[in-house]
Amino acid sequence: MTVYSKITGTGSYLPARRVTNHDLAAELAAKGIETSDEWIVTRSGISARHYAAADENASDLAVNAARKALEAAGLEPGQIDMIIVATASPDFYGSFPSTACIVQHKLGMRNGSAAFDIGAVCSGFVYAMSTADAFIKAGNAKNVLVIGTEVFSRILDFSDRSTCVLFGDGAGAVVLSASEEPGVLAVKLHADGSHGDILCGPANPSHAAMSSQKFLYMDGPAVFKLAVSVLEKVANEALQAADMPAAAIDWLIPHQANLRIMSGTAKKLGLPLERMVVTVDEHGNTSAASIPLALDQAVRDGRIRPGQNVMMEGVGGGFTWGAVLVRM
Ligand code: ACO
C-alpha cells in the first residue's frame, strides 16, 4: 500500500505585544530615525507586527503553536516520532542544542523522538515540510511535528530603517501524518549559495565579520528581484510534478515578506488575489513562521477546507527557495 503524508492539524502563536507602524515610527523618531506608516504600507503592505517578550524564545513560541496543532490533530505529544523546527533565530547559537530538542523537552516528551532544526531562513518551513514528507513516505516516521518559529526582533538593527520595519516574531506548526490518501502532492527545493551576501544574519562569534555584522543585513532591492523571479518558477515546477494546472490551486500561501512580491506571484500564476492568504499586513515578515502562521489562520477561519489544494512557497536567505503543494 502506498504511504502518503497529510496535514492532520495546524496551530500558531503570536506574542502578545503588537506594534503598529505608528508605534514603531514613534519609537524610531525618538532615536532621530524617520519613517512613516505610509512608507511601510506602500512598500511592503505591512501595518503591524508582534514582538516576543524578553523572556520568550523561539522554543516558547514554537511550543504554543505546537500544542494547538497537536490538539487539532487529536494527538498527544508522546505520539509524535519526529520534531523538525525551521528557524533562523534559534534559542542557542548554531542550534546547539537545537530548538527542536528544547521544544521536545518543553512538551514533556520522553519517547525518544528524533528532533532537529533546519536552517533555510524564510524557506525553512517549506524545507522542513519536504523533509518530514520524505521521512513519512520512506516509512521512517508516522507523525511529524513541523514548526516554523522566529524571534527576528532579537537580530534586527533598530538603527536601520530599511530592514527593522519589515520583520516580526511568531510561530506556526503542523502535524504531518502518514495517511492512506494523498496530502503532500509535490515538493520542490532549490538553493543558490552565490547570493548568500544579499541577506544574512549576525556573523558567528568565530567569524571575522562579527565586529561589523551584529544584526540582520538585507539588500532589499536585490532580494526583491530574485524573489519575484524564483517564486513563479518553483510554483510551476511543483504543479508540473503533480500534473496539475495552476487553476486547480484553491489557495496560494507565499512567504509573507512583501505584499508586492506576493501579488506579483499570484498574477503571474493567473490566480485571482482573493485566492491568496495574506497575513503580512498584521504579522510582518516572520521568516520561517510566516507560511504556517498564514495556513493556520486560514484553516481556523474556515477559508481552507478539507480536499482543497494549497500551494505554499518560500524564498529566503541562502539564497533558498521552494514550494510544497498539498491537498488538505
Ligand atoms: N522609511 C522611510 N524611508 C525609507 C525606509 C523607511 N523605513 N527604508 C528605506 N527608506 C528610503 C531609502 O533610504 C530610500 O531613500 P533614497 O531614495 O532617498 O535613498 C527609499 O526609501 C527607497 O528605498 P528602497 O530600498 O529602494 O525601497 P524599495 O522600494 O526597494 O523597498 C523594500 C524596500 C521594502 C525592502 C523592498 O526592497 C523589499 O521588499 N525587498 C524584498 C524584501 C524581501 O522580500 N525579503 C524577504 C525575503 S527573505 C527573508 O524574509 C529573510
Short mmCIF file of C-alpha atoms and ligand atoms in Angstrom, two decimals:
data_model
loop_
_atom_site.label_atom_id
_atom_site.label_comp_id
_atom_site.label_asym_id
_atom_site.label_seq_id
_atom_site.Cartn_x
_atom_site.Cartn_y
_atom_site.Cartn_z
CA MET A 1 0.00 0.00 0.00
CA THR A 2 1.30 3.45 -0.91
CA VAL A 3 2.03 5.64 2.09
CA TYR A 4 1.18 9.33 1.72
CA SER A 5 1.71 12.20 4.14
CA LYS A 6 -1.11 14.53 5.11
CA ILE A 7 -1.58 17.58 7.32
CA THR A 8 -3.73 16.45 10.25
CA GLY A 9 -3.52 19.57 12.42
CA THR A 10 -2.36 23.17 12.34
CA GLY A 11 -1.57 25.70 15.07
CA SER A 12 0.06 29.08 15.51
CA TYR A 13 1.10 31.59 18.11
CA LEU A 14 1.82 35.31 18.11
CA PRO A 15 3.47 37.04 21.06
CA ALA A 16 1.16 39.42 22.92
CA ARG A 17 2.97 42.66 22.11
CA ARG A 18 1.52 44.13 18.90
CA VAL A 19 3.44 47.06 17.43
CA THR A 20 1.76 49.12 14.71
CA ASN A 21 3.66 51.15 12.13
CA HIS A 22 2.63 54.27 14.05
CA ASP A 23 4.07 52.84 17.30
CA LEU A 24 7.30 51.89 15.55
CA ALA A 25 7.59 55.24 13.76
CA ALA A 26 7.25 57.00 17.13
CA GLU A 27 9.91 54.73 18.72
CA LEU A 28 12.32 55.34 15.83
CA ALA A 29 11.61 59.10 15.80
CA ALA A 30 12.80 59.24 19.41
CA LYS A 31 16.18 57.99 18.10
CA GLY A 32 16.19 60.51 15.26
CA ILE A 33 15.21 57.94 12.58
CA GLU A 34 12.42 58.91 10.23
CA THR A 35 9.83 56.51 8.87
CA SER A 36 6.08 56.53 8.41
CA ASP A 37 3.06 54.26 8.25
CA GLU A 38 2.56 55.43 4.67
CA TRP A 39 6.10 54.40 3.56
CA ILE A 40 5.91 50.98 5.22
CA VAL A 41 2.42 50.15 3.92
CA THR A 42 3.16 51.34 0.38
CA ARG A 43 6.50 49.48 0.05
CA SER A 44 5.64 46.29 1.92
CA GLY A 45 1.93 46.03 2.78
CA ILE A 46 2.83 45.75 6.48
CA SER A 47 0.72 47.61 9.08
CA ALA A 48 1.72 45.84 12.29
CA ARG A 49 3.88 43.08 13.71
CA HIS A 50 4.28 41.27 17.05
CA TYR A 51 7.42 41.20 19.21
CA ALA A 52 8.28 38.49 21.72
CA ALA A 53 8.65 39.41 25.40
CA ALA A 54 12.18 39.48 26.83
CA ASP A 55 11.71 36.05 28.40
CA GLU A 56 10.16 34.43 25.29
CA ASN A 57 12.45 32.49 22.97
CA ALA A 58 11.83 30.76 19.65
CA SER A 59 11.15 27.50 21.53
CA ASP A 60 8.43 29.13 23.67
CA LEU A 61 6.60 30.44 20.62
CA ALA A 62 7.04 27.04 18.96
CA VAL A 63 5.61 25.13 21.93
CA ASN A 64 2.47 27.29 21.98
CA ALA A 65 1.92 26.72 18.24
CA ALA A 66 2.72 23.00 18.55
CA ARG A 67 0.19 22.44 21.35
CA LYS A 68 -2.57 23.86 19.15
CA ALA A 69 -1.50 21.75 16.16
CA LEU A 70 -1.42 18.61 18.33
CA GLU A 71 -4.88 19.39 19.72
CA ALA A 72 -6.23 19.89 16.18
CA ALA A 73 -4.69 16.58 15.11
CA GLY A 74 -6.12 14.83 18.18
CA LEU A 75 -2.66 13.60 19.19
CA GLU A 76 -0.71 13.57 22.43
CA PRO A 77 2.93 14.77 22.33
CA GLY A 78 4.04 11.18 23.01
CA GLN A 79 2.56 10.07 19.67
CA ILE A 80 4.97 12.32 17.74
CA ASP A 81 8.04 10.49 16.46
CA MET A 82 9.91 13.43 14.95
CA ILE A 83 10.12 17.19 15.53
CA ILE A 84 11.56 19.44 12.84
CA VAL A 85 11.95 23.12 13.68
CA ALA A 86 12.69 25.64 10.95
CA THR A 87 14.27 28.72 12.46
CA ALA A 88 16.95 31.30 11.77
CA SER A 89 16.67 32.69 15.31
CA PRO A 90 17.20 29.57 17.45
CA ASP A 91 17.44 29.67 21.25
CA PHE A 92 21.19 28.95 21.05
CA TYR A 93 23.94 29.84 18.60
CA GLY A 94 24.32 27.18 15.94
CA SER A 95 21.18 25.41 17.18
CA PHE A 96 23.27 23.86 19.95
CA PRO A 97 21.15 22.41 21.49
CA SER A 98 18.63 22.54 18.70
CA THR A 99 15.39 24.42 19.27
CA ALA A 100 13.61 21.18 18.33
CA CYS A 101 15.25 19.39 21.29
CA ILE A 102 14.18 22.22 23.59
CA VAL A 103 10.63 22.03 22.22
CA GLN A 104 10.60 18.27 22.80
CA HIS A 105 11.63 18.82 26.42
CA LYS A 106 9.10 21.63 26.98
CA LEU A 107 6.32 19.45 25.58
CA GLY A 108 7.23 16.88 28.23
CA MET A 109 8.10 14.23 25.66
CA ARG A 110 10.21 11.31 26.87
CA ASN A 111 9.61 8.99 23.92
CA GLY A 112 12.99 9.36 22.24
CA SER A 113 11.53 11.05 19.17
CA ALA A 114 14.06 12.49 16.71
CA ALA A 115 14.38 16.28 16.91
CA PHE A 116 16.41 18.65 14.78
CA ASP A 117 16.47 22.17 13.35
CA ILE A 118 16.56 23.15 9.71
CA GLY A 119 18.20 26.35 8.55
CA ALA A 120 16.82 27.73 5.31
CA VAL A 121 15.64 31.07 6.70
CA CYS A 122 12.34 32.13 5.08
CA SER A 123 12.20 28.92 3.03
CA GLY A 124 12.72 26.94 6.23
CA PHE A 125 9.15 25.75 6.65
CA VAL A 126 8.98 24.50 3.06
CA TYR A 127 12.32 22.71 3.55
CA ALA A 128 11.06 21.21 6.84
CA MET A 129 7.78 20.03 5.27
CA SER A 130 9.68 18.39 2.42
CA THR A 131 11.95 16.61 4.91
CA ALA A 132 9.02 15.39 7.01
CA ASP A 133 7.23 14.20 3.86
CA ALA A 134 10.30 12.20 2.81
CA PHE A 135 10.66 10.52 6.23
CA ILE A 136 6.97 9.57 6.25
CA LYS A 137 6.91 8.27 2.68
CA ALA A 138 10.05 6.20 3.37
CA GLY A 139 8.24 4.60 6.32
CA ASN A 140 10.64 6.11 8.86
CA ALA A 141 8.14 8.32 10.71
CA LYS A 142 4.36 8.34 11.30
CA ASN A 143 3.58 11.68 12.93
CA VAL A 144 5.96 14.59 12.46
CA LEU A 145 5.62 17.95 14.16
CA VAL A 146 6.81 20.57 11.67
CA ILE A 147 7.32 24.02 13.15
CA GLY A 148 8.44 27.40 11.89
CA THR A 149 9.36 29.80 14.69
CA GLU A 150 11.21 33.10 14.80
CA VAL A 151 12.18 35.92 17.13
CA PHE A 152 13.71 38.18 14.49
CA SER A 153 13.17 41.20 16.75
CA ARG A 154 16.35 39.98 18.55
CA ILE A 155 18.52 40.29 15.44
CA LEU A 156 17.11 43.49 13.96
CA ASP A 157 19.20 46.62 13.74
CA PHE A 158 16.78 49.26 15.01
CA SER A 159 19.02 51.98 13.57
CA ASP A 160 18.47 50.58 10.03
CA ARG A 161 15.02 51.73 8.96
CA SER A 162 15.16 49.81 5.68
CA THR A 163 15.06 46.44 7.49
CA CYS A 164 13.76 46.89 11.05
CA VAL A 165 10.25 47.90 9.94
CA LEU A 166 9.76 44.69 7.92
CA PHE A 167 10.10 41.81 10.38
CA GLY A 168 8.09 40.36 13.26
CA ASP A 169 8.03 37.37 15.65
CA GLY A 170 5.72 34.35 15.68
CA ALA A 171 5.38 30.61 15.22
CA GLY A 172 3.29 28.21 13.18
CA ALA A 173 3.10 24.42 13.31
CA VAL A 174 1.56 21.49 11.52
CA VAL A 175 1.30 17.82 12.29
CA LEU A 176 2.16 15.82 9.16
CA SER A 177 0.98 12.22 9.45
CA ALA A 178 1.18 9.02 7.44
CA SER A 179 -2.05 8.60 5.51
CA GLU A 180 -3.78 6.33 3.03
CA GLU A 181 -4.85 9.32 0.95
CA PRO A 182 -2.67 11.93 -0.73
CA GLY A 183 -1.81 15.10 1.19
CA VAL A 184 1.59 16.36 0.07
CA LEU A 185 1.31 16.20 -3.73
CA ALA A 186 4.68 17.67 -4.75
CA VAL A 187 7.77 19.32 -3.26
CA LYS A 188 10.49 21.33 -5.00
CA LEU A 189 13.52 22.79 -3.22
CA HIS A 190 16.36 24.97 -4.52
CA ALA A 191 19.34 26.99 -3.31
CA ASP A 192 21.98 29.23 -4.82
CA GLY A 193 24.76 29.97 -2.36
CA SER A 194 26.31 32.57 -4.65
CA HIS A 195 23.70 35.07 -3.41
CA GLY A 196 24.44 34.49 0.29
CA ASP A 197 25.63 38.02 0.82
CA ILE A 198 22.39 39.87 -0.01
CA LEU A 199 20.52 38.60 3.03
CA CYS A 200 22.28 37.34 6.14
CA GLY A 201 22.04 37.15 9.89
CA PRO A 202 24.59 38.15 12.51
CA ALA A 203 28.05 36.64 11.97
CA ASN A 204 29.10 33.73 14.18
CA PRO A 205 31.38 34.68 17.12
CA SER A 206 34.31 32.99 15.37
CA HIS A 207 33.66 34.80 12.10
CA ALA A 208 35.90 37.69 11.12
CA ALA A 209 32.81 39.71 10.14
CA MET A 210 31.40 39.62 13.70
CA SER A 211 32.67 43.03 14.67
CA SER A 212 30.98 44.65 11.68
CA GLN A 213 27.88 42.49 11.40
CA LYS A 214 25.93 42.05 14.60
CA PHE A 215 22.46 42.14 13.10
CA LEU A 216 20.41 41.01 10.15
CA TYR A 217 21.56 42.56 6.87
CA MET A 218 19.41 42.72 3.74
CA ASP A 219 19.91 44.30 0.35
CA GLY A 220 16.15 44.77 -0.13
CA PRO A 221 16.03 45.61 -3.85
CA ALA A 222 18.36 42.69 -4.73
CA VAL A 223 16.24 40.28 -2.66
CA PHE A 224 13.09 41.69 -4.26
CA LYS A 225 14.34 40.98 -7.80
CA LEU A 226 15.43 37.42 -7.03
CA ALA A 227 12.25 36.61 -5.09
CA VAL A 228 9.98 37.67 -7.92
CA SER A 229 11.88 35.60 -10.47
CA VAL A 230 12.04 32.33 -8.49
CA LEU A 231 8.59 32.17 -6.87
CA GLU A 232 6.59 31.77 -10.06
CA LYS A 233 9.11 29.27 -11.45
CA VAL A 234 9.12 26.99 -8.41
CA ALA A 235 5.32 27.02 -8.13
CA ASN A 236 5.10 25.89 -11.75
CA GLU A 237 7.67 23.15 -11.13
CA ALA A 238 5.55 21.80 -8.25
CA LEU A 239 2.39 21.99 -10.38
CA GLN A 240 4.13 20.10 -13.18
CA ALA A 241 5.34 17.43 -10.75
CA ALA A 242 1.76 16.97 -9.53
CA ASP A 243 0.40 17.14 -13.10
CA MET A 244 -1.99 19.88 -12.09
CA PRO A 245 -2.89 23.21 -13.73
CA ALA A 246 -2.45 26.47 -11.79
CA ALA A 247 -6.23 26.93 -11.91
CA ALA A 248 -6.56 23.90 -9.59
CA ILE A 249 -4.85 25.81 -6.77
CA ASP A 250 -7.55 26.77 -4.27
CA TRP A 251 -5.21 28.76 -2.02
CA LEU A 252 -1.79 30.28 -2.55
CA ILE A 253 0.28 30.85 0.59
CA PRO A 254 3.50 32.57 -0.36
CA HIS A 255 6.11 33.52 2.21
CA GLN A 256 4.71 36.69 3.75
CA ALA A 257 7.55 39.15 3.15
CA ASN A 258 6.16 41.82 0.93
CA LEU A 259 2.66 42.22 -0.49
CA ARG A 260 4.03 43.48 -3.81
CA ILE A 261 6.09 40.31 -4.33
CA MET A 262 3.18 38.10 -3.23
CA SER A 263 0.63 39.80 -5.52
CA GLY A 264 3.09 39.68 -8.43
CA THR A 265 3.47 35.92 -7.96
CA ALA A 266 -0.30 35.34 -7.84
CA LYS A 267 -0.78 37.38 -11.01
CA LYS A 268 1.96 35.51 -12.86
CA LEU A 269 0.27 32.23 -11.92
CA GLY A 270 -3.02 33.62 -13.21
CA LEU A 271 -4.66 33.35 -9.79
CA PRO A 272 -7.13 35.96 -8.51
CA LEU A 273 -5.80 37.79 -5.44
CA GLU A 274 -8.80 36.52 -3.44
CA ARG A 275 -7.23 33.04 -3.57
CA MET A 276 -4.07 34.20 -1.80
CA VAL A 277 -3.83 34.11 2.01
CA VAL A 278 -2.40 37.41 3.28
CA THR A 279 -1.15 37.90 6.84
CA VAL A 280 1.88 40.09 6.14
CA ASP A 281 -0.26 43.15 6.92
CA GLU A 282 -0.72 42.06 10.54
CA HIS A 283 2.37 39.87 11.13
CA GLY A 284 5.15 41.49 9.11
CA ASN A 285 7.78 39.11 7.78
CA THR A 286 8.10 36.29 10.33
CA SER A 287 10.57 34.33 8.19
CA ALA A 288 10.18 30.55 8.67
CA ALA A 289 6.99 31.09 10.68
CA SER A 290 5.12 33.10 8.06
CA ILE A 291 3.69 30.26 5.95
CA PRO A 292 2.42 28.03 8.81
CA LEU A 293 1.02 31.12 10.58
CA ALA A 294 -0.94 32.05 7.46
CA LEU A 295 -2.02 28.44 6.89
CA ASP A 296 -3.34 28.09 10.44
CA GLN A 297 -5.20 31.38 10.26
CA ALA A 298 -6.97 30.39 7.04
CA VAL A 299 -7.76 26.90 8.34
CA ARG A 300 -9.21 28.24 11.58
CA ASP A 301 -11.31 30.97 9.95
CA GLY A 302 -12.80 28.35 7.61
CA ARG A 303 -11.33 29.56 4.32
CA ILE A 304 -9.14 26.49 3.78
CA ARG A 305 -11.26 23.34 3.83
CA PRO A 306 -10.56 19.60 3.57
CA GLY A 307 -9.92 18.46 0.00
CA GLN A 308 -8.64 21.83 -1.20
CA ASN A 309 -5.28 22.28 -2.93
CA VAL A 310 -2.87 24.66 -1.21
CA MET A 311 0.38 25.89 -2.74
CA MET A 312 2.91 27.03 -0.13
CA GLU A 313 6.11 28.62 -1.34
CA GLY A 314 9.03 30.31 0.32
CA VAL A 315 12.09 32.31 -0.56
CA GLY A 316 14.84 33.48 1.74
CA GLY A 317 18.45 33.84 2.76
CA GLY A 318 20.97 31.39 1.46
CA PHE A 319 19.65 32.04 -1.19
CA THR A 320 16.95 29.36 -0.83
CA TRP A 321 13.52 28.81 -2.30
CA GLY A 322 10.97 26.05 -2.64
CA ALA A 323 7.35 25.01 -2.89
CA VAL A 324 5.09 22.39 -1.31
CA LEU A 325 1.77 21.60 -2.94
CA VAL A 326 -0.67 19.89 -0.58
CA ARG A 327 -4.22 18.59 -0.57
CA MET A 328 -5.80 19.36 2.79
N1 ACO B 1 11.02 54.68 6.00
C1 ACO B 1 11.18 55.68 5.13
N2 ACO B 1 12.05 55.64 4.12
C2 ACO B 1 12.80 54.53 3.98
C3 ACO B 1 12.69 53.45 4.86
C4 ACO B 1 11.74 53.54 5.91
N3 ACO B 1 11.54 52.55 6.79
N4 ACO B 1 13.55 52.49 4.47
C5 ACO B 1 14.17 52.94 3.37
N5 ACO B 1 13.74 54.17 3.08
C6 ACO B 1 14.14 55.03 1.97
C7 ACO B 1 15.52 54.68 1.45
O1 ACO B 1 16.51 55.33 2.21
C8 ACO B 1 15.44 55.23 0.03
O2 ACO B 1 15.64 56.62 0.07
P1 ACO B 1 16.52 57.35 -1.04
O3 ACO B 1 15.82 57.06 -2.35
O4 ACO B 1 16.47 58.77 -0.61
O5 ACO B 1 17.86 56.71 -0.94
C9 ACO B 1 14.00 54.98 -0.38
O6 ACO B 1 13.26 54.80 0.86
C10 ACO B 1 13.78 53.77 -1.28
O7 ACO B 1 14.47 52.66 -0.73
P2 ACO B 1 14.50 51.26 -1.47
O8 ACO B 1 15.30 50.30 -0.66
O9 ACO B 1 14.86 51.45 -2.89
O10 ACO B 1 12.97 50.87 -1.38
P3 ACO B 1 12.22 49.70 -2.11
O11 ACO B 1 11.10 50.23 -2.89
O12 ACO B 1 13.15 48.75 -2.79
O13 ACO B 1 11.57 48.93 -0.88
C11 ACO B 1 11.95 47.01 0.50
C12 ACO B 1 12.41 48.41 0.12
C13 ACO B 1 10.55 47.09 1.12
C14 ACO B 1 12.92 46.41 1.50
C15 ACO B 1 11.90 46.14 -0.77
O14 ACO B 1 13.11 46.24 -1.46
C16 ACO B 1 11.63 44.69 -0.46
O15 ACO B 1 10.57 44.32 -0.01
N6 ACO B 1 12.57 43.78 -0.75
C17 ACO B 1 12.38 42.39 -0.58
C18 ACO B 1 12.48 42.01 0.82
C19 ACO B 1 12.03 40.60 1.00
O16 ACO B 1 11.20 40.10 0.29
N7 ACO B 1 12.61 39.95 1.97
C20 ACO B 1 12.16 38.69 2.31
C21 ACO B 1 12.81 37.53 1.66
S1 ACO B 1 13.92 36.77 2.65
C22 ACO B 1 13.56 36.91 4.24
O17 ACO B 1 12.45 37.16 4.52
C23 ACO B 1 14.54 36.75 5.34
#
